[in-house]
Every structure is written in structure tokens, then in C-alpha cells.
CSV table of C-alpha atoms in Angstrom, one decimal:
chain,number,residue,atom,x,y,z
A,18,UNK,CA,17.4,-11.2,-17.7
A,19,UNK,CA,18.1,-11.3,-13.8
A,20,UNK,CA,15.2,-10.3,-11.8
A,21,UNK,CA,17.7,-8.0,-9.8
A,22,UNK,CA,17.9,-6.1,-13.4
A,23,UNK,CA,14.3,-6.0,-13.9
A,24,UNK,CA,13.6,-5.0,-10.2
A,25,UNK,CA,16.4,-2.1,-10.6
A,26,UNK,CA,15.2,-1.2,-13.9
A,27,UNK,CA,11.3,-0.8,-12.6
A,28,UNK,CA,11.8,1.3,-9.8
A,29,UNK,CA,14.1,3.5,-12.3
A,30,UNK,CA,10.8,3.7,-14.5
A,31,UNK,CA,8.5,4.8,-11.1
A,32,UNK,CA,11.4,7.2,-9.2
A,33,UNK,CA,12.5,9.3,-12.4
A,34,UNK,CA,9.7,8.8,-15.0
A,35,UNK,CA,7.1,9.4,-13.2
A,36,UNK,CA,8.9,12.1,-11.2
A,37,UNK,CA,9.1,14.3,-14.8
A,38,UNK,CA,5.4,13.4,-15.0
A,39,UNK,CA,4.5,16.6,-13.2
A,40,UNK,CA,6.6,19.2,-14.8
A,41,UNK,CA,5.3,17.3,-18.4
A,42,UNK,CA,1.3,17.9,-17.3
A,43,UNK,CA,2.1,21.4,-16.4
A,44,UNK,CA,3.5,22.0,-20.1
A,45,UNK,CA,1.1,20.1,-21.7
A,46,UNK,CA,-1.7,22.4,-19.7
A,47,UNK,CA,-0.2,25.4,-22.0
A,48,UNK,CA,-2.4,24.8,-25.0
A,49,UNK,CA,-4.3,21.2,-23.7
A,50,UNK,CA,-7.4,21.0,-21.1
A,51,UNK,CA,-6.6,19.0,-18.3
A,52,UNK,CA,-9.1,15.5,-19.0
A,53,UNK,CA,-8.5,15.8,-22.5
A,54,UNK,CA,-4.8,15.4,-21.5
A,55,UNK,CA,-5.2,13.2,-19.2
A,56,UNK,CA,-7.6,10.8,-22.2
A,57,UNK,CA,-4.6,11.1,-24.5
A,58,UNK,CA,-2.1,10.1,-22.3
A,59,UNK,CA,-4.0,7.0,-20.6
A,60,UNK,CA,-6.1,5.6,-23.6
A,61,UNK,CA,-3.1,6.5,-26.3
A,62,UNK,CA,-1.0,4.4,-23.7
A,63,UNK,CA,-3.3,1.7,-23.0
A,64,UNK,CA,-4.0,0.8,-26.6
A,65,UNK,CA,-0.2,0.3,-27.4
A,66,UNK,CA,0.1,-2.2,-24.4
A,67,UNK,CA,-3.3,-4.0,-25.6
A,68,UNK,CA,-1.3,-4.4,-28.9
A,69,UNK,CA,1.6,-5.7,-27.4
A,70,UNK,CA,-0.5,-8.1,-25.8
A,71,UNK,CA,-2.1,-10.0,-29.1
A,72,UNK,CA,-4.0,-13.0,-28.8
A,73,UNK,CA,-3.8,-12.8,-24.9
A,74,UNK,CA,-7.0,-10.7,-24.7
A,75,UNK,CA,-8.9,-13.2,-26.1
A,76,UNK,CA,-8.6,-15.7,-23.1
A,77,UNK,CA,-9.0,-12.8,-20.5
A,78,UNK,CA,-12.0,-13.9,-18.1
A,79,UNK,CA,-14.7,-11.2,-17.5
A,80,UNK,CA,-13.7,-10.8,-14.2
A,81,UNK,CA,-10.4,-9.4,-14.8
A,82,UNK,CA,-12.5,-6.8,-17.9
A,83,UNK,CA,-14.8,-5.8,-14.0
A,84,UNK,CA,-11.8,-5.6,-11.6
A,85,UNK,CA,-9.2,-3.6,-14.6
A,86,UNK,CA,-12.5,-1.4,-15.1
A,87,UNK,CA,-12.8,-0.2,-11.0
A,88,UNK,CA,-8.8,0.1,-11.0
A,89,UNK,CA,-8.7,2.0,-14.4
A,90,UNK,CA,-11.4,4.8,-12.8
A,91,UNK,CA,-9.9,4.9,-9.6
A,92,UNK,CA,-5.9,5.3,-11.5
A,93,UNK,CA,-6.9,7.7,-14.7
A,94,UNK,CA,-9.7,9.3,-13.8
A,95,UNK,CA,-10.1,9.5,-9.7
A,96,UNK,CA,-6.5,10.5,-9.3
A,97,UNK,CA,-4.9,11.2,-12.9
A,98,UNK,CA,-8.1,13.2,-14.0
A,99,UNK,CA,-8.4,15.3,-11.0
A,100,UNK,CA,-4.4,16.0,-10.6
A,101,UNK,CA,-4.2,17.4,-14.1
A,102,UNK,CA,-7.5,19.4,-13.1
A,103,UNK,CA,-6.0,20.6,-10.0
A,104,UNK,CA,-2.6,21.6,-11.3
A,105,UNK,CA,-3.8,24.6,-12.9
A,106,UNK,CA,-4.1,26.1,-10.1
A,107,UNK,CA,-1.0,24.4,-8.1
A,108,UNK,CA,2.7,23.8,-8.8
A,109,UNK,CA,3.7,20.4,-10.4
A,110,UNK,CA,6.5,20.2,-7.0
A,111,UNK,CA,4.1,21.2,-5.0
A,112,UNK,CA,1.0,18.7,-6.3
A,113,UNK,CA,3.8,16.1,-6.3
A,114,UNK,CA,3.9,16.3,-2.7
A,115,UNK,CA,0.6,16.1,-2.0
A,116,UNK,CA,0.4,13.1,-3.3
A,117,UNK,CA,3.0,12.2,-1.3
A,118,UNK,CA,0.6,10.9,0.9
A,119,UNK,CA,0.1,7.8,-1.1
A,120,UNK,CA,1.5,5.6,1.4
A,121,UNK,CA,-0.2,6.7,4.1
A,122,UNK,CA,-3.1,6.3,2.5
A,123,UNK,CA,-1.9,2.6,1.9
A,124,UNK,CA,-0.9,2.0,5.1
A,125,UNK,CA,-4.8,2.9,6.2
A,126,UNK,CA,-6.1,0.7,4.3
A,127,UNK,CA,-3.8,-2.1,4.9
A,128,UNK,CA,-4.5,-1.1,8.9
A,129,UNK,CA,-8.3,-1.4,8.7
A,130,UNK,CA,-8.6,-4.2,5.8
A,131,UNK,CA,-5.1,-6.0,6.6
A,132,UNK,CA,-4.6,-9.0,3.5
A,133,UNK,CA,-1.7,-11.0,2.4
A,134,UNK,CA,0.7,-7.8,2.7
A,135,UNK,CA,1.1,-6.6,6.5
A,136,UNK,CA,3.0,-3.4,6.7
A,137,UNK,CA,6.9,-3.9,8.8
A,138,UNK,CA,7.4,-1.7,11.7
A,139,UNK,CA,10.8,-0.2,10.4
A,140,UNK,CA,9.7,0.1,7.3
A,141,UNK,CA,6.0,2.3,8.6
A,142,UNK,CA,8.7,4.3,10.9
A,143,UNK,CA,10.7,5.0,7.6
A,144,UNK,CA,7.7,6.7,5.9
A,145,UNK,CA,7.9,9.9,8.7
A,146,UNK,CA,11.2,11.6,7.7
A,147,UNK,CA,10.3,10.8,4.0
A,148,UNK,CA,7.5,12.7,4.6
A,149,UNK,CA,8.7,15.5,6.2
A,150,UNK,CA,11.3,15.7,3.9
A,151,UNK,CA,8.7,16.4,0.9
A,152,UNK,CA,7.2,18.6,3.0
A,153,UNK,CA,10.1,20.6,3.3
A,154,UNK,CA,11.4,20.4,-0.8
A,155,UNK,CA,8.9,22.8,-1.1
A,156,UNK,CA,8.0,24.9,1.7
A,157,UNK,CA,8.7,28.3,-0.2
A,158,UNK,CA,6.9,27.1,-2.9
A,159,UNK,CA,4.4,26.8,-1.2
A,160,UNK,CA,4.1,29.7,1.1
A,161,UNK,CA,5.3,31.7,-2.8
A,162,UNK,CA,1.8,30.2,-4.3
A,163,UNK,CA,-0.8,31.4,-2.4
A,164,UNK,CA,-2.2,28.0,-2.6
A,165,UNK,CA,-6.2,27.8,-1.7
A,166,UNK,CA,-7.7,24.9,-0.1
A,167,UNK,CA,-10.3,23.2,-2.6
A,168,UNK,CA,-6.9,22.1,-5.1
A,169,UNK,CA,-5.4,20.9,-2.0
A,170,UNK,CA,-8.4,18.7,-1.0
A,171,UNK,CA,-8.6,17.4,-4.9
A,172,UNK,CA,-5.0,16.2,-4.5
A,173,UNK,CA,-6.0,14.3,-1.6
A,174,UNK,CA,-8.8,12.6,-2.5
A,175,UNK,CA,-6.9,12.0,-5.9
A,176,UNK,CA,-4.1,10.2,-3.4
A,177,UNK,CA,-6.9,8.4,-1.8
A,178,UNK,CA,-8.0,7.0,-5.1
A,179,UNK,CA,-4.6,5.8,-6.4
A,180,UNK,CA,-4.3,3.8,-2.9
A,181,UNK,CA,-7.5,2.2,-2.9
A,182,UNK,CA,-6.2,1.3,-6.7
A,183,UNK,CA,-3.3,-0.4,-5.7
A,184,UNK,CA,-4.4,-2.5,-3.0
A,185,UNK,CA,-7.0,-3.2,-5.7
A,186,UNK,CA,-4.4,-4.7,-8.4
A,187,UNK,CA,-2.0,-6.6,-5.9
A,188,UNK,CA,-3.9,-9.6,-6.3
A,189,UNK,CA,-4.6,-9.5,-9.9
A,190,UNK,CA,-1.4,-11.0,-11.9
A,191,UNK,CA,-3.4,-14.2,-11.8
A,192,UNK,CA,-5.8,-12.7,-14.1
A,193,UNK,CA,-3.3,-11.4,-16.9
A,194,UNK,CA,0.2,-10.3,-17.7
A,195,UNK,CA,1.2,-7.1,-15.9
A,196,UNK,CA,1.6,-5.5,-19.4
A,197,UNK,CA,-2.2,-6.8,-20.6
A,198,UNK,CA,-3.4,-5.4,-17.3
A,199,UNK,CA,-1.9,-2.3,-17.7
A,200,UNK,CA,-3.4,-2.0,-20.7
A,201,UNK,CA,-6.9,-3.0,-19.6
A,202,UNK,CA,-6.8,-0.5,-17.0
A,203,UNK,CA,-5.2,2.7,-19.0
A,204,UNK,CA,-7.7,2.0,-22.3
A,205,UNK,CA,-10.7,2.0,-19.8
A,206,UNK,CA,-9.6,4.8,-17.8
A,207,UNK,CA,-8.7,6.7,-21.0
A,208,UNK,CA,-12.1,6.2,-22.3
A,209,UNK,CA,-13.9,7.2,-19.9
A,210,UNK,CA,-12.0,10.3,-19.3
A,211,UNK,CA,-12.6,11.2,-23.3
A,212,UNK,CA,-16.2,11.2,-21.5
A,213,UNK,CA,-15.7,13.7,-19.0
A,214,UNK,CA,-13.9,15.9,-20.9
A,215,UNK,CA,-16.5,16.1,-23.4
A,216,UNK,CA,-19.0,16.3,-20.6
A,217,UNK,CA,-17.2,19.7,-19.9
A,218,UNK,CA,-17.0,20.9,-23.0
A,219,UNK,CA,-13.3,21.1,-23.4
A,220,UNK,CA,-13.6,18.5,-26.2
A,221,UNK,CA,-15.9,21.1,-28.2
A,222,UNK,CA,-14.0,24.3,-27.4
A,223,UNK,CA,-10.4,22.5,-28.4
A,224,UNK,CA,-8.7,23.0,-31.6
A,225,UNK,CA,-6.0,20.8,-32.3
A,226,UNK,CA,-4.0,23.6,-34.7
A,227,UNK,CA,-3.8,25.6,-31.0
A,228,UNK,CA,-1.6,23.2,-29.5
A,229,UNK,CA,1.8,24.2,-29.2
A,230,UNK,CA,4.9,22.2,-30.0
A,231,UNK,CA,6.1,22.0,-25.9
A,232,UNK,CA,2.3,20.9,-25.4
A,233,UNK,CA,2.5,17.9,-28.2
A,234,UNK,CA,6.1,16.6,-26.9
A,235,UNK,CA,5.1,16.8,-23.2
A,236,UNK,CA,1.8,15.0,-24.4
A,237,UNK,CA,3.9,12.1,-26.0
A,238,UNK,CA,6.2,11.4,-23.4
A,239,UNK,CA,3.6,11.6,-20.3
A,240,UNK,CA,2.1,8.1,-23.3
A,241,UNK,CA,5.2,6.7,-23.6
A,242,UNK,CA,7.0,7.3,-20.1
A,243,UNK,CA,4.2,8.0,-17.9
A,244,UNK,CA,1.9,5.1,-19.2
A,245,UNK,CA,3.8,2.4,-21.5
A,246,UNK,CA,6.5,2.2,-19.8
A,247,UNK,CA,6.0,3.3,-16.1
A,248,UNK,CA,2.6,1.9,-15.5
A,249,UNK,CA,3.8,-1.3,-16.8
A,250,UNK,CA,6.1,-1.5,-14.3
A,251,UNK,CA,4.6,-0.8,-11.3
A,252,UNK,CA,2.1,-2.9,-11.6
A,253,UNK,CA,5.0,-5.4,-12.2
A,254,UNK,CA,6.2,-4.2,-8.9
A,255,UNK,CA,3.2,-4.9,-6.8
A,256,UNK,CA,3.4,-8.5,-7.8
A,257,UNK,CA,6.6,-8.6,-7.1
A,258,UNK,CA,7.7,-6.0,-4.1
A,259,UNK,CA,5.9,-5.3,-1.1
A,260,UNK,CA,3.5,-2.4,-1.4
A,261,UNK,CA,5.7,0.2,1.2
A,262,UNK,CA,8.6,-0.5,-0.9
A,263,UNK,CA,6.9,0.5,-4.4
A,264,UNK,CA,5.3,3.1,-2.5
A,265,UNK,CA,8.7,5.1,-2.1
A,266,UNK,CA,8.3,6.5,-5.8
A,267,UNK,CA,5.9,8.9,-3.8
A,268,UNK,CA,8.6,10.4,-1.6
A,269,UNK,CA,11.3,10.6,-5.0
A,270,UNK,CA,9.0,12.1,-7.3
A,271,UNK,CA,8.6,15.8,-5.4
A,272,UNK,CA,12.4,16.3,-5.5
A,273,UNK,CA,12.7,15.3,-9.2
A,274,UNK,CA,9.6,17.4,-9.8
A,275,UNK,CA,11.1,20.6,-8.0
A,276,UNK,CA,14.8,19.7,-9.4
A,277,UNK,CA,13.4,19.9,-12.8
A,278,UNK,CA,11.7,23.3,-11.8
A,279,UNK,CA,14.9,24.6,-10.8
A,280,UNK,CA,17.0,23.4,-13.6
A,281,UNK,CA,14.7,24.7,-16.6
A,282,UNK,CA,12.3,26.8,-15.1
A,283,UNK,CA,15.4,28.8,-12.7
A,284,UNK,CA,13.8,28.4,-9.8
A,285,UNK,CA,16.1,28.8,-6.6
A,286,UNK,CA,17.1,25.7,-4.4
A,287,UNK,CA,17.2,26.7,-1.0
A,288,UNK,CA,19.3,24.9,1.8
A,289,UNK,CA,15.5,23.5,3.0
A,290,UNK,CA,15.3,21.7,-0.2
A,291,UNK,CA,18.8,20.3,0.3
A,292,UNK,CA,17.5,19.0,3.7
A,293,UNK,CA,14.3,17.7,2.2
A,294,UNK,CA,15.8,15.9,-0.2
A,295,UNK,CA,18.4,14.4,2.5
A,296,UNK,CA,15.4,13.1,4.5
A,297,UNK,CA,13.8,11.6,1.4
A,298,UNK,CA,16.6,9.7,0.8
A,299,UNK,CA,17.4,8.3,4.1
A,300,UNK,CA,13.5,7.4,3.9
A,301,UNK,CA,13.9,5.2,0.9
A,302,UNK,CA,17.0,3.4,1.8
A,303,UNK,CA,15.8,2.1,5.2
A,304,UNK,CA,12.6,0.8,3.8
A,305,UNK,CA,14.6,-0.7,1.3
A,306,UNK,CA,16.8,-2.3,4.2
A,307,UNK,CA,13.8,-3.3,6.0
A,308,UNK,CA,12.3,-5.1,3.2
A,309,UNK,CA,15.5,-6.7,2.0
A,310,UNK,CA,16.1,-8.0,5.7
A,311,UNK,CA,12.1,-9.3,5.8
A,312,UNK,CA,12.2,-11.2,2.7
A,313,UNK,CA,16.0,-12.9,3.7
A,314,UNK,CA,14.4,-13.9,6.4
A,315,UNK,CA,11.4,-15.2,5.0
A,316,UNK,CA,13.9,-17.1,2.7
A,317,UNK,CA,15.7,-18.7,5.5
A,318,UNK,CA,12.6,-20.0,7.4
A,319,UNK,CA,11.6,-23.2,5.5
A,320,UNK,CA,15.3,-24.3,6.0
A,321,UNK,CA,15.4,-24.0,9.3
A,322,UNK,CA,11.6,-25.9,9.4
A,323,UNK,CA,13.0,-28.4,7.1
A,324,UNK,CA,16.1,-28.9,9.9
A,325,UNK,CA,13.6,-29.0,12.9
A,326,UNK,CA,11.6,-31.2,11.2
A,327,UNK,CA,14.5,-33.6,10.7
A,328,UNK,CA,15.7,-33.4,14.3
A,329,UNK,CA,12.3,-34.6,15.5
A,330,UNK,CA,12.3,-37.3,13.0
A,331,UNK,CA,15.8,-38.4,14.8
């Protein structure tokens, strides 16, 4: 398998998987408290992955058990925990956007700690229109909503716990596969969650005869899309494409989220969302350019060392 195909077929799994996330936690809140969903979907997903994985947990050092613990509470619970908890109160497009500010979160943290992965020009300049253009997919809805400030503040500090998570895991393929990880992380953040929900007593107050058909299949795919498959490959990703680039799922997600809101829910699609999603695309494709043009060029620079190095030899 060409790693064009895999490349193509990850960011698939990030841009429109985990863009019907939100419209899947918003049915699944019909008959299933928020952590409690959010326990089922991580630790359900992170035990199939640690299955996949056989015999290579055995040789994972304790190291990787500390680091996939800090990532799994800052991924599941931090941000997962907290957006399910929030978006009872808030739209699934409109909490999508929110955490639109991912990659500005990354890009602050890249800024003040700055590693391995420094963030190109074009491709920071790229991240305004994208996200204006979320902004704008959902303007009505949000002036519609009524939104108050305390869910809006909970999304953000659930954005700011998914970034520190990521710059967290771009260093830790060394340490296991990126499906093994995966799993590490989801079964620990999954557990823990199973903790706070029963800390807030919505694992003694739920009956599992209440929950609804739409409730059940929303549950199952947020395990198998949102966590088997999805998580798997973006931590694929950040091994393997810089971090702004991944980071676009942020800026695709909102549009899918509202699209789906419009297609089954009949909400209206106003000429602002047209716009939106115009600037969200534009967005994408010159980070992609950016990043396409920095790595050719990386490419290109030991040949043209090797060839300066040969003309000094002569």
C-alpha cells in the first residue's frame, strides 16, 4: 500500500469521521449521560485496538504506559469528557467550531515551547480565513441558540486540552505502533472517565433498557469511527504530517457537522454558510500547498549538499 493512499485515506478518516462525530454525541445524549458516553466510546474503542495489538503490549516500556496515560486524560476526558458535557447545552455545529480553535491553540504552544516542528509562515497565514470561515457556518446558529458563556468556556479549555495532547504524542511512535498507542491512550482515558461518571452519579441513575435504538447506533459508531478507526489515524498522521496540516480536520469538521444538521435535522443553509464553507476550503488547500512545497524542498536539499560538497572536493 502507497503511503499517498494511506496519507489520503487518513485524513478521509479525521475530515468526515470525525466531522459526524458531533451530530452522533448529540443523538447519543437522547437517552445516554454525557461521560458515561464518552467511557463507552473511548474504552469500548481502546480495548479493540489493544486486541489488535497482541503480544506487542508485552514489550511496551513503562514510559510509554506514563506518557499514553497524560495523553489519554488530556484526549478522553479533558476535551472528549467535557465536549459531550457541554453539548447539552450547545449545538453539535456550533461546539464543532469552538473547537475550531485547535490549531491556534497548537500554534501557541509550538510559539512558546518551539521543538522539532516549527510552524510555516503560509501555512500560519492560511489558518485566518479558515477560521473565519467556521465562524461564519454558523453565525445564525448561534445568534438562534441563546448560547451562555460557561459551555463556551468548557469548549475552550476542552480545545486547549486536545492541543497540549497532540504536541504530547508527536514524539511517541518510538514507543509503540500508532494503533497500540491509540489503544493505550483510549483504554486509559475510557477508564477513567467510567470514574467520573460514576463520581456523578449518572452511572447509578442509568438504566440500560432506557436507551433508545438512535442512542445505541450513534454509540457504536462514535467506537468504531470516532475511536478505532479515526483516532488510529491521526495519531498516524502526526508521525507522519506536520502538525498544521493534521490540524485542518478542525476547520472541515464544523461544515460537515452543520451539513449533516441541515440534511436530516432540516435546518436551513444560508448563503453565510455557503461563504463559510468557501473560506474553509481555501484554508485547507493552501496549507496543504505550503506543506507540500516545504517538504519538496526539504527533499531536494541533501542533493544539492551532496553536489556542493563534490564541487569543493574538485
Amino acid at each position: 500500500m502507497s503511503r499517498r493512499f494511506l496519507v489520503i485515506g487518513a485524513f478521509a478518516a479525521i475530515y468526515l469521521l470525525w466531522g459526524s462525530t458531533y451530530f452522533a454525541i448529540t443523538l447519543g445524549l437522547k437517552s445516554i449521560p454525557p461521560f458515561l458516553l464518552m467511557a463507552l466510546r473511548s474504552f469500548c474503542g481502546g480495548i479493540v485496538l489493544l486486541a489488535m495489538s497482541g503480544r506487542q503490549i508485552a514489550s511496551v516500556p513503562f514510559r510509554a504506559w506514563v506518557d499514553a496515560s497524560l495523553c489519554g486524560l488530556l484526549f478522553f476526558v479533558g476535551c472528549h469528557g467535557v465536549l459531550a458535557f457541554a453539548q447539552q447545552s450547545v449545538p453539535s455545529g456550533v461546539a464543532a467550531i469552538v473547537l475550531a480553535t485547535i490549531p491556534f491553540w497548537i500554534l501557541l504552544i509550538d510559539v512558546l515551547f518551539p521543538g522539532n516542528q516549527r510552524p510555516r509562515p503560509l501555512a500560519l497565514l492560511a489558518l485566518v480565513p479558515g477560521f473565519f470561515g467556521v465562524g461564519l457556518v454558523a453565525w445564525q446558529n448561534v445568534e438562534q441558540a441563546g448560547i451562555s458563556v460557561l459551555p463556551v468556556v468548557l469548549l475552550l479549555l476542552a480545545a486547549l486540552s486536545w492541543s497540549v495532547g497532540t504536541v504530547l504524542s508527536r514524539g511517541m511512535s518510538s514507543q509503540a505502533s500508532a494503533i497500540l498507542l491509540s489503544g493505550m491512550q483510549l483504554s486509559i482515558g475510557g477508564a477513567v472517565l467510567f470514574v467520573v461518571s460514576w463520581l456523578a452519579g449518572e452511572i447509578e441513575s442509568f438504566r440500560p433498557g432506557d436507551v433508545s435504538p438512535t442512542s445505541l447506533a450513534a454509540a457504536l459508531w462514535l467506537i468504531v469511527s470516532g475511536s478505532v478507526i479515526g483516532f488510529v489515524a491521526y495519531n498516524w498522521l502526526l508521525e507522519n504530517a506536520s502538525t498544521s496540516l493534521v490540524s485542518t480536520y478542525t476547520f472541515v469538521n464544523p461544515v460537515l457537522a452543520v451539513l449533516l444538521g441541515t440534511l436530516v435535522l432540516g435546518e436551513p443553509f444560508s448563503r453565510m454558510m455557503l461563504l463559510g464553507a468557501g473560506l474553509v476550503i481555501i484554508s485547507v488547500v493552501v496549507i496543504w500547498s505550503a506543506e507540500r512545497a516545504g517538504t519538496q524542498r526539504a527533499n531536494d536539499r541533501p542533493d544539492r549538499d551532496v553536489r556542493h560538497l563534490s564541487l569543493r572536493k574538485t
